mmCIF file of C-alpha atoms in Angstrom:
data_model
loop_
_atom_site.group_PDB
_atom_site.id
_atom_site.type_symbol
_atom_site.label_atom_id
_atom_site.label_comp_id
_atom_site.label_asym_id
_atom_site.label_seq_id
_atom_site.Cartn_x
_atom_site.Cartn_y
_atom_site.Cartn_z
ATOM 1 C CA UNK A 262 -4.366 19.608 -8.440
ATOM 2 C CA UNK A 263 -5.995 17.989 -5.421
ATOM 3 C CA UNK A 264 -4.806 19.478 -2.131
ATOM 4 C CA UNK A 265 -5.541 18.449 1.457
ATOM 5 C CA UNK A 266 -5.402 21.372 3.873
ATOM 6 C CA UNK A 267 -5.024 21.063 7.615
ATOM 7 C CA UNK A 268 -5.850 24.543 8.897
ATOM 8 C CA UNK A 269 -5.698 25.898 12.444
ATOM 9 C CA UNK A 270 -9.120 27.148 13.548
ATOM 10 C CA UNK A 271 -9.488 29.249 16.689
ATOM 11 C CA UNK A 272 -12.490 31.439 17.526
ATOM 12 C CA UNK A 273 -10.611 33.849 19.801
ATOM 13 C CA UNK A 274 -7.683 34.147 22.177
ATOM 14 C CA UNK A 275 -9.479 32.159 24.896
ATOM 15 C CA UNK A 276 -10.437 29.267 22.613
ATOM 16 C CA UNK A 277 -7.901 26.369 22.737
ATOM 17 C CA UNK A 278 -8.125 25.962 18.959
ATOM 18 C CA UNK A 279 -7.858 22.860 16.770
ATOM 19 C CA UNK A 280 -6.982 21.701 13.265
ATOM 20 C CA UNK A 281 -9.667 21.156 10.653
ATOM 21 C CA UNK A 282 -9.073 19.227 7.433
ATOM 22 C CA UNK A 283 -10.379 20.417 4.072
ATOM 23 C CA UNK A 284 -10.206 18.892 0.586
ATOM 24 C CA UNK A 285 -9.735 21.157 -2.424
ATOM 25 C CA UNK A 286 -10.054 19.953 -6.004
ATOM 26 C CA UNK A 287 -9.086 21.668 -9.256
ATOM 27 C CA UNK A 288 -6.472 23.893 -7.641
ATOM 28 C CA UNK A 289 -4.719 25.814 -10.415
ATOM 29 C CA UNK A 290 -0.929 25.718 -10.179
ATOM 30 C CA UNK A 291 -0.812 29.425 -11.110
ATOM 31 C CA UNK A 292 -2.840 30.426 -8.056
ATOM 32 C CA UNK A 293 -1.025 32.183 -5.247
ATOM 33 C CA UNK A 294 -1.320 30.553 -1.837
ATOM 34 C CA UNK A 295 -3.755 33.257 -0.728
ATOM 35 C CA UNK A 296 -5.866 32.820 -3.873
ATOM 36 C CA UNK A 297 -6.101 29.139 -2.987
ATOM 37 C CA UNK A 298 -7.416 30.217 0.437
ATOM 38 C CA UNK A 299 -9.929 32.495 -1.309
ATOM 39 C CA UNK A 300 -11.216 29.424 -3.171
ATOM 40 C CA UNK A 301 -11.409 27.499 0.114
ATOM 41 C CA UNK A 302 -13.368 30.320 1.766
ATOM 42 C CA UNK A 303 -15.786 30.543 -1.188
ATOM 43 C CA UNK A 304 -16.397 26.818 -0.776
ATOM 44 C CA UNK A 305 -16.966 27.159 2.981
ATOM 45 C CA UNK A 306 -19.368 30.078 2.536
ATOM 46 C CA UNK A 307 -21.409 28.139 -0.044
ATOM 47 C CA UNK A 308 -21.601 25.289 2.471
ATOM 48 C CA UNK A 309 -22.849 27.679 5.165
ATOM 49 C CA UNK A 310 -19.648 27.377 7.199
ATOM 50 C CA UNK A 311 -17.428 30.014 8.786
ATOM 51 C CA UNK A 312 -14.604 31.055 6.393
ATOM 52 C CA UNK A 313 -10.991 30.930 7.539
ATOM 53 C CA UNK A 314 -9.771 34.301 8.825
ATOM 54 C CA UNK A 315 -6.323 35.259 7.531
ATOM 55 C CA UNK A 316 -4.357 38.491 7.177
ATOM 56 C CA UNK A 317 -3.701 39.999 3.743
ATOM 57 C CA UNK A 318 -3.501 43.378 2.053
ATOM 58 C CA UNK A 319 -1.263 44.247 -0.900
ATOM 59 C CA UNK A 320 -0.610 40.665 -2.067
ATOM 60 C CA UNK A 321 2.581 41.975 -3.670
ATOM 61 C CA UNK A 322 5.092 40.991 -0.987
ATOM 62 C CA UNK A 323 5.602 44.473 0.446
ATOM 63 C CA UNK A 324 3.031 45.149 3.165
ATOM 64 C CA UNK A 325 3.965 42.427 5.660
ATOM 65 C CA UNK A 326 0.365 41.462 6.420
ATOM 66 C CA UNK A 327 0.319 37.853 5.213
ATOM 67 C CA UNK A 328 1.478 35.583 8.004
ATOM 68 C CA UNK A 329 1.029 31.852 7.660
ATOM 69 C CA UNK A 330 3.158 29.072 9.075
ATOM 70 C CA UNK A 331 3.128 26.606 6.182
ATOM 71 C CA UNK A 332 4.370 23.059 6.724
ATOM 72 C CA UNK A 333 6.468 24.167 9.668
ATOM 73 C CA UNK A 334 8.020 27.246 8.031
ATOM 74 C CA UNK A 335 7.028 30.930 8.149
ATOM 75 C CA UNK A 336 5.712 31.929 4.704
ATOM 76 C CA UNK A 337 6.279 28.412 3.343
ATOM 77 C CA UNK A 338 9.072 26.518 1.584
ATOM 78 C CA UNK A 339 10.566 29.203 -0.674
ATOM 79 C CA UNK A 340 13.468 31.348 0.496
ATOM 80 C CA UNK A 341 12.984 35.118 0.292
ATOM 81 C CA UNK A 342 9.262 34.801 -0.480
ATOM 82 C CA UNK A 343 6.166 36.027 1.354
ATOM 83 C CA UNK A 344 3.024 33.877 1.623
ATOM 84 C CA UNK A 345 1.198 36.015 -0.941
ATOM 85 C CA UNK A 346 3.986 35.480 -3.479
ATOM 86 C CA UNK A 347 4.096 31.718 -2.936
ATOM 87 C CA UNK A 348 2.342 29.887 -5.780
ATOM 88 C CA UNK A 349 0.714 26.485 -5.870
ATOM 89 C CA UNK A 350 3.104 25.247 -8.567
ATOM 90 C CA UNK A 351 5.606 24.730 -5.757
ATOM 91 C CA UNK A 352 3.380 21.978 -4.348
ATOM 92 C CA UNK A 353 2.450 18.619 -5.826
ATOM 93 C CA UNK A 354 -0.889 17.033 -6.676
ATOM 94 C CA UNK A 355 -2.095 15.145 -3.599
ATOM 95 C CA UNK A 356 0.006 17.126 -1.125
ATOM 96 C CA UNK A 357 -1.150 17.701 2.432
ATOM 97 C CA UNK A 358 -0.406 21.250 3.602
ATOM 98 C CA UNK A 359 -0.505 22.220 7.273
ATOM 99 C CA UNK A 360 -1.214 25.916 7.905
ATOM 100 C CA UNK A 361 -0.892 27.605 11.303
ATOM 101 C CA UNK A 362 -0.674 31.175 12.646
ATOM 102 C CA UNK A 363 2.518 32.720 14.028
ATOM 103 C CA UNK A 364 3.271 31.101 17.396
ATOM 104 C CA UNK A 365 4.536 33.642 19.949
ATOM 105 C CA UNK A 366 3.265 34.921 23.285
ATOM 106 C CA UNK A 367 3.719 38.489 22.034
ATOM 107 C CA UNK A 368 1.536 37.681 18.978
ATOM 108 C CA UNK A 369 -1.739 36.416 20.487
ATOM 109 C CA UNK A 370 -4.204 34.812 18.074
ATOM 110 C CA UNK A 371 -7.209 36.995 17.235
ATOM 111 C CA UNK A 372 -8.971 34.384 15.103
ATOM 112 C CA UNK A 373 -7.802 31.394 13.071
ATOM 113 C CA UNK A 374 -4.641 32.516 11.250
ATOM 114 C CA UNK A 375 -4.842 36.185 12.293
ATOM 115 C CA UNK A 376 -2.531 37.284 15.114
ATOM 116 C CA UNK A 377 -2.218 40.598 16.933
ATOM 117 C CA UNK A 378 1.104 42.145 15.876
ATOM 118 C CA UNK A 379 0.467 45.518 17.501
ATOM 119 C CA UNK A 380 3.528 44.855 19.672
ATOM 120 C CA UNK A 381 5.595 45.830 16.622
ATOM 121 C CA UNK A 382 3.630 49.086 16.356
ATOM 122 C CA UNK A 383 4.371 49.925 19.985
ATOM 123 C CA UNK A 384 8.076 49.251 19.439
ATOM 124 C CA UNK A 385 8.041 51.680 16.510
ATOM 125 C CA UNK A 386 6.139 54.231 18.599
ATOM 126 C CA UNK A 387 8.854 53.950 21.262
ATOM 127 C CA UNK A 388 11.181 55.906 18.924
ATOM 128 C CA UNK A 389 11.507 54.079 15.646
ATOM 129 C CA UNK A 390 11.387 57.386 13.792
ATOM 130 C CA UNK A 391 13.101 60.758 13.387
ATOM 131 C CA UNK A 392 11.576 63.981 14.707
ATOM 132 C CA UNK A 393 11.549 66.538 11.916
ATOM 133 C CA UNK A 394 9.234 69.250 10.716
ATOM 134 C CA UNK A 395 7.489 68.105 7.566
ATOM 135 C CA UNK A 396 7.163 70.173 4.430
ATOM 136 C CA UNK A 397 8.075 69.952 0.788
ATOM 137 C CA UNK A 398 10.536 67.210 -0.105
ATOM 138 C CA UNK A 399 14.158 68.419 0.041
ATOM 139 C CA UNK A 400 16.505 67.897 -2.854
ATOM 140 C CA UNK A 401 17.917 64.373 -2.873
ATOM 141 C CA UNK A 402 21.514 65.594 -2.669
ATOM 142 C CA UNK A 403 21.006 68.144 0.121
ATOM 143 C CA UNK A 404 22.588 65.774 2.656
ATOM 144 C CA UNK A 405 25.377 63.660 1.130
ATOM 145 C CA UNK A 406 25.433 60.039 2.317
ATOM 146 C CA UNK A 407 28.273 57.590 1.696
ATOM 147 C CA UNK A 408 27.302 54.903 -0.826
ATOM 148 C CA UNK A 409 28.069 51.965 1.470
ATOM 149 C CA UNK A 410 26.002 53.453 4.294
ATOM 150 C CA UNK A 411 23.108 54.271 1.951
ATOM 151 C CA UNK A 412 23.132 50.694 0.649
ATOM 152 C CA UNK A 413 23.234 49.221 4.164
ATOM 153 C CA UNK A 414 20.412 51.514 5.338
ATOM 154 C CA UNK A 415 18.336 50.513 2.313
ATOM 155 C CA UNK A 416 18.913 46.818 3.078
ATOM 156 C CA UNK A 417 17.717 47.354 6.661
ATOM 157 C CA UNK A 418 14.716 49.377 5.508
ATOM 158 C CA UNK A 419 13.603 46.437 3.339
ATOM 159 C CA UNK A 420 12.125 44.872 6.499
ATOM 160 C CA UNK A 421 8.326 44.708 6.085
ATOM 161 C CA UNK A 422 7.549 43.921 9.733
ATOM 162 C CA UNK A 423 5.742 40.666 8.964
ATOM 163 C CA UNK A 424 6.953 38.886 12.106
ATOM 164 C CA UNK A 425 8.391 35.802 10.385
ATOM 165 C CA UNK A 426 11.601 36.307 12.380
ATOM 166 C CA UNK A 427 9.641 35.982 15.629
ATOM 167 C CA UNK A 428 7.736 32.935 14.377
ATOM 168 C CA UNK A 429 10.953 31.218 13.260
ATOM 169 C CA UNK A 430 12.907 31.896 16.456
ATOM 170 C CA UNK A 431 12.825 29.239 19.180
ATOM 171 C CA UNK A 432 12.898 32.102 21.711
ATOM 172 C CA UNK A 433 10.310 34.238 19.857
ATOM 173 C CA UNK A 434 12.867 37.027 19.663
ATOM 174 C CA UNK A 435 12.118 40.205 17.729
ATOM 175 C CA UNK A 436 15.754 41.288 17.490
ATOM 176 C CA UNK A 437 15.996 41.023 13.697
ATOM 177 C CA UNK A 438 13.007 43.332 13.244
ATOM 178 C CA UNK A 439 14.120 45.780 15.937
ATOM 179 C CA UNK A 440 17.757 45.806 14.810
ATOM 180 C CA UNK A 441 16.758 46.530 11.203
ATOM 181 C CA UNK A 442 14.684 49.522 12.314
ATOM 182 C CA UNK A 443 17.490 50.760 14.578
ATOM 183 C CA UNK A 444 20.201 50.273 11.955
ATOM 184 C CA UNK A 445 18.417 51.966 9.065
ATOM 185 C CA UNK A 446 18.315 55.254 11.018
ATOM 186 C CA UNK A 447 21.654 54.854 12.831
ATOM 187 C CA UNK A 448 23.402 54.645 9.448
ATOM 188 C CA UNK A 449 21.918 57.894 8.099
ATOM 189 C CA UNK A 450 22.612 61.533 9.052
ATOM 190 C CA UNK A 451 18.926 62.155 9.749
ATOM 191 C CA UNK A 452 18.958 59.539 12.499
ATOM 192 C CA UNK A 453 21.870 60.923 14.498
ATOM 193 C CA UNK A 454 20.158 63.403 16.898
ATOM 194 C CA UNK A 455 18.044 60.664 18.559
ATOM 195 C CA UNK A 456 20.447 57.801 17.964
ATOM 196 C CA UNK A 457 21.181 56.944 21.615
ATOM 197 C CA UNK A 458 17.674 57.326 23.044
ATOM 198 C CA UNK A 459 16.187 55.473 20.080
ATOM 199 C CA UNK A 460 18.047 52.222 20.674
ATOM 200 C CA UNK A 461 17.452 52.317 24.431
ATOM 201 C CA UNK A 462 13.739 52.991 24.111
ATOM 202 C CA UNK A 463 13.053 50.504 21.315
ATOM 203 C CA UNK A 464 14.852 47.633 23.025
ATOM 204 C CA UNK A 465 13.186 48.475 26.356
ATOM 205 C CA UNK A 466 9.783 48.333 24.633
ATOM 206 C CA UNK A 467 10.692 45.054 22.916
ATOM 207 C CA UNK A 468 11.463 43.523 26.311
ATOM 208 C CA UNK A 469 8.272 44.966 27.782
ATOM 209 C CA UNK A 470 6.214 43.311 25.031
ATOM 210 C CA UNK A 471 7.446 39.876 26.111
ATOM 211 C CA UNK A 472 9.641 38.891 23.173
ATOM 212 C CA UNK A 473 12.434 36.439 23.946
ATOM 213 C CA UNK A 474 16.162 37.016 23.880
ATOM 214 C CA UNK A 475 18.341 36.496 20.818
ATOM 215 C CA UNK A 476 20.666 33.476 20.986
ATOM 216 C CA UNK A 477 22.198 33.935 17.511
ATOM 217 C CA UNK A 478 20.819 30.708 16.029
ATOM 218 C CA UNK A 479 20.082 32.467 12.727
ATOM 219 C CA UNK A 480 16.595 31.045 12.082
ATOM 220 C CA UNK A 481 15.289 34.590 11.640
ATOM 221 C CA UNK A 482 17.690 35.359 8.789
ATOM 222 C CA UNK A 483 16.979 31.995 7.138
ATOM 223 C CA UNK A 484 13.208 32.566 7.103
ATOM 224 C CA UNK A 485 13.035 36.344 6.544
ATOM 225 C CA UNK A 486 11.199 36.968 3.250
ATOM 226 C CA UNK A 487 13.350 40.056 2.658
ATOM 227 C CA UNK A 488 16.554 38.230 3.661
ATOM 228 C CA UNK A 489 17.558 40.766 6.323
ATOM 229 C CA UNK A 490 21.006 39.645 7.598
ATOM 230 C CA UNK A 491 21.711 39.076 11.294
ATOM 231 C CA UNK A 492 24.677 41.430 11.019
ATOM 232 C CA UNK A 493 22.115 44.119 11.854
ATOM 233 C CA UNK A 494 21.626 42.441 15.235
ATOM 234 C CA UNK A 495 25.349 42.928 15.884
ATOM 235 C CA UNK A 496 24.926 46.561 14.815
ATOM 236 C CA UNK A 497 22.013 47.040 17.234
ATOM 237 C CA UNK A 498 23.951 45.418 20.079
ATOM 238 C CA UNK A 499 26.840 47.794 19.385
ATOM 239 C CA UNK A 500 24.483 50.780 19.323
ATOM 240 C CA UNK A 501 22.885 49.655 22.585
ATOM 241 C CA UNK A 502 26.236 49.219 24.362
ATOM 242 C CA UNK A 503 27.462 52.654 23.256
ATOM 243 C CA UNK A 504 24.170 54.262 24.294
ATOM 244 C CA UNK A 505 24.314 52.616 27.723
ATOM 245 C CA UNK A 506 27.883 53.778 28.290
ATOM 246 C CA UNK A 507 26.963 57.310 27.263
ATOM 247 C CA UNK A 508 23.740 57.477 29.274
ATOM 248 C CA UNK A 509 23.574 59.686 32.344
ATOM 249 C CA UNK A 510 22.457 56.973 34.711
ATOM 250 C CA UNK A 511 21.385 57.964 38.253
ATOM 251 C CA UNK A 512 23.771 56.964 41.024
#
């Protein structure tokens, strides 16, 4: 396959950035999208040029590192698929592919296609966890959990924190990510002791990071590679309202 790539190049956060066009020949249809970028970077290095910086790690669709806006869609054209699991057979010979980084004020560009997603880390540090003493793993049936709640918590925990929801949202809202992290613990017995403070602190940190508000358009659900449903946003809103009503607010 012959592929034309239009790739966003940006030296740092201060650089205005621009698109550069590259031609790639003999692209194998069995290559993943990231393997195709490896071939591009090998070509650039041989030519004495700066390779394209892009995030990647596991390349198995579970780490959430890969983050490319491909032809106007986070992670590309396939539903429920991360960039690293997207293969070149889903494109045609002669196609032009436009590749950009996530676009959000809370995700500043570090270089080229790499963005700083540490805002998600700070949201998790705000209380996206349970406080327990660690030790040997307890027996799986020590704390019974209803099947429907276990299934719902598992669905929420499938979120890999890639940020596609933010990139897809016209408001750059992080509510799908935050609500999934809130819901997975709110549904389980282990998450009950810190349930109220967790939702208040995580949403406060989300707002502090500069993410936009949710307007229930549903773009996040449509583009999420793990197909996290927006019903978790309703769950988080419910948790937040109950926590606010129960809070001991100063007069």
